[in-house]
Amino acid sequence: MGVPGKDMADAKVKAWESAPPSPSPSTPSAEALSITGRPHLSWTQVSSYQQCPRAFAFKYVERAEADFIPSSLLFGSAMHEAFAKVHECDMEGLPCPSSAELAGKVSNLLNSSLLPVKYSKGESSETLHALGQRMVDAFLASPEARPEGQVVCVEDRTSGVIDPQIPPIEGKVDFVRLTKDGLVLRDYKTSRSRWNPDKVEESAPQLRLYATLLDRELDGWRRITAMEFVTVTKAVKPVVTTHAVAMRQESVQACIDQIGQVWDGIRKGVFPTRPGWPCRTCPYASRCPAAINPAGATDEP
Ligand code: SF4
């Protein structure tokens, strides 16, 4: 076979070229465009609505200005960029970036926010830079920095219609590689503690949905034959762990049903407040009469 990244890009271009150029006014896609300014729903939007519909409306419907960015969001994005850089170099046949180079990248991204950063208790800019360095070192020392197979795509988007009653779903794919058995889809997660099997299964629908979207988008070029989360803990000694995820079609259908319910709420303008632990890091709390102050909110489960 040729260069996998190019083959995959060609397969996607073919799919995009055969897609209608713009949504007709009565489609769910057009409705989503008129509500959120985007012709699709992303997994991030669906999760946001499920966590607090009112926060979803502030962000995606009213497009209100956020008061700050939570440090966990900024840090997670910076670490994803660092992991992606390692795989991009692999894809382009370049040497693996050094620990200093990657930690510098993380630091630059942490300093790049235009919004004020809201740190968690006991956290500061310095502690996050140091944590970034430790996590980069742990990742580079693990086999997950250079897993078996050829890199096919890094930080790419996949999208498609999974149900004609809901807008196309879009997701960001962290990493896909081609092994002798087929395509392996990977998603990175940074977390405070190690994941147990319950946490893996709780997060698995996202990966299964992305695999379904990719399979459809690639239209027979290759299939996703394995899925995995790679978690890196935000600890004094970060631990890198791979968690395999099995495909379960009923889980994909349950996920589609949930997205359908969320979409129904969005298109009907159902945006109730859902006060609780998310209020602690909600960038719209100053506008929200239901906001629970940090002392009153229970911890993230
Ligand atoms: S402050 Fe709490 S209830 Fe209000 S929008 Fe934010 S998360 Fe929802």
CSV table of C-alpha atoms and ligand atoms in Angstrom, one decimal:
chain,number,residue,atom,x,y,z
A,1,MET,CA,0.0,0.0,0.0
A,2,GLY,CA,1.0,3.6,-0.4
A,3,VAL,CA,1.3,6.3,2.2
A,4,PRO,CA,-1.6,5.6,4.6
A,5,GLY,CA,-2.2,9.2,5.6
A,6,LYS,CA,-2.6,10.2,1.9
A,7,ASP,CA,-4.9,7.2,1.2
A,8,MET,CA,-7.1,8.1,4.1
A,9,ALA,CA,-7.2,11.8,3.0
A,10,ASP,CA,-8.1,10.7,-0.5
A,11,ALA,CA,-10.9,8.5,0.8
A,12,LYS,CA,-12.3,11.4,2.9
A,13,VAL,CA,-12.1,13.9,0.0
A,14,LYS,CA,-14.1,11.4,-2.1
A,15,ALA,CA,-16.7,11.2,0.6
A,16,TRP,CA,-16.8,15.0,1.0
A,17,GLU,CA,-17.1,15.6,-2.8
A,18,SER,CA,-20.1,13.3,-3.0
A,19,ALA,CA,-21.8,15.1,-0.1
A,20,PRO,CA,-24.4,17.9,-0.7
A,21,PRO,CA,-22.7,21.3,-0.7
A,22,SER,CA,-25.0,22.9,1.8
A,23,PRO,CA,-27.9,21.8,4.0
A,24,SER,CA,-31.4,22.5,2.6
A,25,PRO,CA,-33.5,24.8,4.9
A,26,SER,CA,-35.6,22.0,6.4
A,27,THR,CA,-32.9,19.5,7.4
A,28,PRO,CA,-31.6,18.9,10.9
A,29,SER,CA,-28.3,20.2,9.7
A,30,ALA,CA,-29.9,23.5,8.6
A,31,GLU,CA,-31.7,23.7,12.0
A,32,ALA,CA,-28.4,23.1,13.9
A,33,LEU,CA,-26.8,25.9,11.8
A,34,SER,CA,-29.6,28.3,12.7
A,35,ILE,CA,-29.4,27.5,16.4
A,36,THR,CA,-25.6,27.1,17.0
A,37,GLY,CA,-24.0,28.5,13.9
A,38,ARG,CA,-22.7,25.0,13.0
A,39,PRO,CA,-24.3,22.5,10.7
A,40,HIS,CA,-23.4,19.6,12.9
A,41,LEU,CA,-23.4,18.4,16.5
A,42,SER,CA,-20.1,17.6,18.1
A,43,TRP,CA,-19.6,15.0,20.9
A,44,THR,CA,-18.3,17.9,23.0
A,45,GLN,CA,-21.6,19.8,22.5
A,46,VAL,CA,-23.6,16.7,23.4
A,47,SER,CA,-21.6,16.2,26.6
A,48,SER,CA,-21.9,19.9,27.5
A,49,TYR,CA,-25.7,19.7,27.2
A,50,GLN,CA,-25.9,16.6,29.3
A,51,GLN,CA,-23.8,18.2,32.0
A,52,CYS,CA,-25.8,21.4,32.1
A,53,PRO,CA,-28.2,22.5,29.4
A,54,ARG,CA,-28.0,26.2,30.6
A,55,ALA,CA,-24.2,26.2,30.2
A,56,PHE,CA,-24.6,24.7,26.7
A,57,ALA,CA,-27.0,27.6,25.8
A,58,PHE,CA,-24.6,30.2,27.1
A,59,LYS,CA,-21.8,28.8,25.1
A,60,TYR,CA,-23.3,27.5,21.8
A,61,VAL,CA,-26.6,29.3,21.4
A,62,GLU,CA,-26.1,32.8,23.0
A,63,ARG,CA,-22.4,32.6,22.4
A,64,ALA,CA,-21.8,34.6,25.5
A,65,GLU,CA,-18.2,35.6,26.4
A,66,ALA,CA,-16.7,33.2,29.0
A,67,ASP,CA,-15.3,34.8,32.1
A,68,PHE,CA,-12.3,32.5,32.2
A,69,ILE,CA,-10.9,29.2,30.9
A,70,PRO,CA,-10.7,26.3,33.5
A,71,SER,CA,-7.1,25.2,33.8
A,72,SER,CA,-8.1,21.6,33.3
A,73,LEU,CA,-9.4,22.4,29.8
A,74,LEU,CA,-6.3,24.4,28.8
A,75,PHE,CA,-4.0,21.8,30.2
A,76,GLY,CA,-5.8,18.9,28.5
A,77,SER,CA,-5.6,20.6,25.2
A,78,ALA,CA,-1.9,21.4,25.6
A,79,MET,CA,-1.1,17.7,26.5
A,80,HIS,CA,-3.1,16.5,23.5
A,81,GLU,CA,-1.0,18.8,21.3
A,82,ALA,CA,2.2,17.3,22.8
A,83,PHE,CA,1.0,13.7,22.2
A,84,ALA,CA,0.0,14.6,18.6
A,85,LYS,CA,3.4,16.1,17.9
A,86,VAL,CA,5.1,12.8,18.7
A,87,HIS,CA,2.8,10.9,16.2
A,88,GLU,CA,3.1,13.6,13.6
A,89,CYS,CA,6.9,13.4,13.6
A,90,ASP,CA,6.5,9.6,13.3
A,91,MET,CA,4.1,10.0,10.3
A,92,GLU,CA,6.6,12.4,8.6
A,93,GLY,CA,9.6,10.2,9.3
A,94,LEU,CA,11.2,12.8,11.6
A,95,PRO,CA,13.0,12.1,14.8
A,96,CYS,CA,10.9,11.9,18.0
A,97,PRO,CA,10.8,15.4,19.6
A,98,SER,CA,12.9,15.7,22.7
A,99,SER,CA,11.4,16.0,26.2
A,100,ALA,CA,12.5,19.7,26.4
A,101,GLU,CA,10.9,20.5,23.0
A,102,LEU,CA,7.6,18.9,24.0
A,103,ALA,CA,7.5,20.4,27.5
A,104,GLY,CA,8.3,23.8,25.9
A,105,LYS,CA,5.3,23.3,23.5
A,106,VAL,CA,3.1,22.5,26.5
A,107,SER,CA,4.3,25.6,28.4
A,108,ASN,CA,3.7,27.9,25.3
A,109,LEU,CA,0.2,26.6,25.0
A,110,LEU,CA,-0.5,27.1,28.7
A,111,ASN,CA,0.6,30.7,28.3
A,112,SER,CA,-1.4,31.3,25.1
A,113,SER,CA,-4.9,31.8,26.6
A,114,LEU,CA,-6.5,35.1,25.8
A,115,LEU,CA,-8.9,34.5,28.8
A,116,PRO,CA,-7.9,34.5,32.4
A,117,VAL,CA,-7.0,31.0,33.6
A,118,LYS,CA,-9.0,29.6,36.6
A,119,TYR,CA,-6.7,27.3,38.6
A,120,SER,CA,-7.9,24.5,40.9
A,121,LYS,CA,-7.1,24.5,44.6
A,122,GLY,CA,-3.4,24.2,45.1
A,123,GLU,CA,-2.6,24.7,41.4
A,124,SER,CA,-0.6,27.6,39.8
A,125,SER,CA,1.0,28.3,36.5
A,126,GLU,CA,4.3,26.9,37.9
A,127,THR,CA,2.8,23.6,39.1
A,128,LEU,CA,1.1,23.0,35.8
A,129,HIS,CA,4.3,23.6,33.8
A,130,ALA,CA,6.1,21.2,36.0
A,131,LEU,CA,3.3,18.6,35.7
A,132,GLY,CA,3.4,19.0,31.9
A,133,GLN,CA,7.1,18.2,32.0
A,134,ARG,CA,6.5,15.1,34.1
A,135,MET,CA,3.7,13.8,31.9
A,136,VAL,CA,5.7,14.4,28.7
A,137,ASP,CA,8.6,12.4,30.2
A,138,ALA,CA,6.3,9.6,31.3
A,139,PHE,CA,4.7,9.4,27.8
A,140,LEU,CA,8.0,9.4,26.0
A,141,ALA,CA,9.3,6.6,28.2
A,142,SER,CA,6.3,4.5,27.5
A,143,PRO,CA,5.7,2.2,24.5
A,144,GLU,CA,2.7,4.3,23.6
A,145,ALA,CA,4.8,7.1,22.1
A,146,ARG,CA,5.8,4.7,19.3
A,147,PRO,CA,3.2,2.0,19.1
A,148,GLU,CA,3.3,-0.8,16.5
A,149,GLY,CA,1.9,0.1,13.1
A,150,GLN,CA,2.0,3.0,10.6
A,151,VAL,CA,0.5,6.3,11.6
A,152,VAL,CA,-2.6,7.1,9.5
A,153,CYS,CA,-4.0,10.2,11.0
A,154,VAL,CA,-3.4,12.5,14.0
A,155,GLU,CA,-5.9,15.1,15.4
A,156,ASP,CA,-8.3,14.8,12.5
A,157,ARG,CA,-12.0,15.3,12.3
A,158,THR,CA,-14.6,12.7,11.3
A,159,SER,CA,-18.3,13.4,10.7
A,160,GLY,CA,-21.3,11.8,9.3
A,161,VAL,CA,-25.1,11.3,9.5
A,162,ILE,CA,-25.9,8.6,12.0
A,163,ASP,CA,-29.7,9.2,12.0
A,164,PRO,CA,-31.6,11.3,9.5
A,165,GLN,CA,-33.6,12.9,12.4
A,166,ILE,CA,-30.5,14.5,13.9
A,167,PRO,CA,-27.7,16.7,12.5
A,168,PRO,CA,-24.5,15.1,11.3
A,169,ILE,CA,-22.2,14.2,14.2
A,170,GLU,CA,-18.6,15.5,14.2
A,171,GLY,CA,-15.8,14.2,16.4
A,172,LYS,CA,-12.1,14.9,16.8
A,173,VAL,CA,-10.0,11.8,16.4
A,174,ASP,CA,-6.8,11.8,18.3
A,175,PHE,CA,-4.8,9.1,16.6
A,176,VAL,CA,-5.3,6.2,14.1
A,177,ARG,CA,-2.7,3.7,13.1
A,178,LEU,CA,-2.6,0.8,10.7
A,179,THR,CA,-1.5,-2.6,12.0
A,180,LYS,CA,-1.5,-6.0,10.3
A,181,ASP,CA,-5.0,-6.5,11.7
A,182,GLY,CA,-6.5,-3.2,10.6
A,183,LEU,CA,-7.0,0.3,11.9
A,184,VAL,CA,-6.6,1.0,15.6
A,185,LEU,CA,-8.4,4.1,16.9
A,186,ARG,CA,-6.9,5.8,20.0
A,187,ASP,CA,-8.2,8.5,22.3
A,188,TYR,CA,-6.0,10.2,24.9
A,189,LYS,CA,-7.3,11.2,28.3
A,190,THR,CA,-5.5,13.0,31.1
A,191,SER,CA,-7.0,12.3,34.4
A,192,ARG,CA,-6.4,12.8,38.1
A,193,SER,CA,-6.5,9.1,38.9
A,194,ARG,CA,-6.1,5.8,37.1
A,195,TRP,CA,-9.1,4.6,35.2
A,196,ASN,CA,-10.9,1.4,36.4
A,197,PRO,CA,-13.0,-0.8,34.1
A,198,ASP,CA,-16.2,1.1,35.0
A,199,LYS,CA,-14.6,4.4,34.0
A,200,VAL,CA,-13.4,2.9,30.7
A,201,GLU,CA,-16.9,1.5,29.9
A,202,GLU,CA,-18.5,4.9,30.9
A,203,SER,CA,-16.3,6.7,28.3
A,204,ALA,CA,-16.4,3.9,25.7
A,205,PRO,CA,-19.5,5.1,23.8
A,206,GLN,CA,-17.6,8.1,22.5
A,207,LEU,CA,-14.9,5.9,20.9
A,208,ARG,CA,-17.5,3.5,19.5
A,209,LEU,CA,-19.3,6.3,17.9
A,210,TYR,CA,-16.1,7.7,16.4
A,211,ALA,CA,-15.3,4.2,15.0
A,212,THR,CA,-18.7,4.0,13.4
A,213,LEU,CA,-18.3,7.4,11.8
A,214,LEU,CA,-14.8,6.6,10.6
A,215,ASP,CA,-15.9,3.3,9.1
A,216,ARG,CA,-18.7,5.0,7.2
A,217,GLU,CA,-16.4,7.9,6.1
A,218,LEU,CA,-13.7,5.6,4.8
A,219,ASP,CA,-16.3,3.6,2.9
A,220,GLY,CA,-14.6,0.2,2.8
A,221,TRP,CA,-11.0,1.5,2.4
A,222,ARG,CA,-10.1,0.0,5.8
A,223,ARG,CA,-12.1,-0.8,9.0
A,224,ILE,CA,-11.5,0.1,12.6
A,225,THR,CA,-10.6,-3.3,14.2
A,226,ALA,CA,-9.5,-2.1,17.6
A,227,MET,CA,-10.1,0.9,19.9
A,228,GLU,CA,-8.2,2.1,23.0
A,229,PHE,CA,-7.9,4.8,25.5
A,230,VAL,CA,-4.5,5.9,26.6
A,231,THR,CA,-4.7,7.6,30.0
A,232,VAL,CA,-1.9,9.6,31.5
A,233,THR,CA,-2.3,10.5,35.2
A,234,LYS,CA,-1.7,14.0,36.5
A,235,ALA,CA,0.4,12.8,39.4
A,236,VAL,CA,3.8,13.2,41.0
A,237,LYS,CA,4.7,10.1,39.1
A,238,PRO,CA,2.4,10.0,36.0
A,239,VAL,CA,1.3,6.6,34.8
A,240,VAL,CA,0.6,5.8,31.2
A,241,THR,CA,-2.0,3.1,30.7
A,242,THR,CA,-3.7,1.6,27.7
A,243,HIS,CA,-7.3,0.4,28.0
A,244,ALA,CA,-8.7,-1.7,25.2
A,245,VAL,CA,-12.4,-1.0,24.3
A,246,ALA,CA,-14.5,-3.7,22.7
A,247,MET,CA,-17.0,-2.8,20.0
A,248,ARG,CA,-20.6,-3.2,21.1
A,249,GLN,CA,-23.2,-2.3,18.6
A,250,GLU,CA,-25.9,-1.9,21.2
A,251,SER,CA,-23.7,0.7,22.9
A,252,VAL,CA,-23.5,2.7,19.7
A,253,GLN,CA,-27.3,2.6,19.3
A,254,ALA,CA,-27.7,3.7,23.0
A,255,CYS,CA,-25.3,6.6,22.2
A,256,ILE,CA,-27.3,7.6,19.1
A,257,ASP,CA,-30.5,7.5,21.2
A,258,GLN,CA,-29.0,9.8,23.8
A,259,ILE,CA,-27.8,12.2,21.1
A,260,GLY,CA,-31.3,12.2,19.7
A,261,GLN,CA,-32.7,13.2,23.1
A,262,VAL,CA,-30.1,15.9,23.4
A,263,TRP,CA,-30.9,17.2,19.9
A,264,ASP,CA,-34.6,17.2,20.7
A,265,GLY,CA,-33.9,19.4,23.8
A,266,ILE,CA,-31.7,21.8,21.8
A,267,ARG,CA,-34.1,22.3,18.9
A,268,LYS,CA,-37.0,22.9,21.4
A,269,GLY,CA,-34.9,25.4,23.4
A,270,VAL,CA,-35.0,23.3,26.6
A,271,PHE,CA,-32.1,24.8,28.6
A,272,PRO,CA,-32.7,24.3,32.3
A,273,THR,CA,-30.0,25.0,34.8
A,274,ARG,CA,-28.4,22.0,36.4
A,275,PRO,CA,-26.5,23.3,39.5
A,276,GLY,CA,-23.9,21.0,41.0
A,277,TRP,CA,-20.2,20.3,40.8
A,278,PRO,CA,-19.9,21.8,37.2
A,279,CYS,CA,-20.7,25.2,38.7
A,280,ARG,CA,-17.2,25.2,40.2
A,281,THR,CA,-15.5,25.6,36.9
A,282,CYS,CA,-18.4,27.1,34.9
A,283,PRO,CA,-17.2,30.2,32.9
A,284,TYR,CA,-20.8,31.5,32.8
A,285,ALA,CA,-21.5,31.3,36.6
A,286,SER,CA,-21.5,35.1,36.9
A,287,ARG,CA,-24.5,35.2,34.6
A,288,CYS,CA,-26.4,32.3,36.1
A,289,PRO,CA,-28.8,32.8,39.0
A,290,ALA,CA,-28.7,29.1,39.8
A,291,ALA,CA,-24.9,29.0,40.2
A,292,ILE,CA,-23.8,27.1,43.3
A,293,ASN,CA,-20.8,28.8,44.9
A,294,PRO,CA,-17.7,26.6,45.3
A,295,ALA,CA,-18.4,26.0,48.9
A,296,GLY,CA,-21.8,24.7,48.1
A,297,ALA,CA,-21.1,22.5,45.1
A,298,THR,CA,-20.3,18.9,45.7
A,299,ASP,CA,-17.1,17.4,44.1
A,300,GLU,CA,-16.9,16.1,40.6
A,301,PRO,CA,-17.9,12.4,40.7
B,1,SF4,S1,-23.4,28.0,36.9
B,1,SF4,FE1,-24.0,25.8,37.2
B,1,SF4,S2,-26.2,25.8,36.7
B,1,SF4,FE2,-25.4,27.8,36.0
B,1,SF4,S3,-24.9,27.4,33.8
B,1,SF4,FE3,-23.1,27.0,35.0
B,1,SF4,S4,-23.0,24.8,35.4
B,1,SF4,FE4,-25.1,25.4,34.8
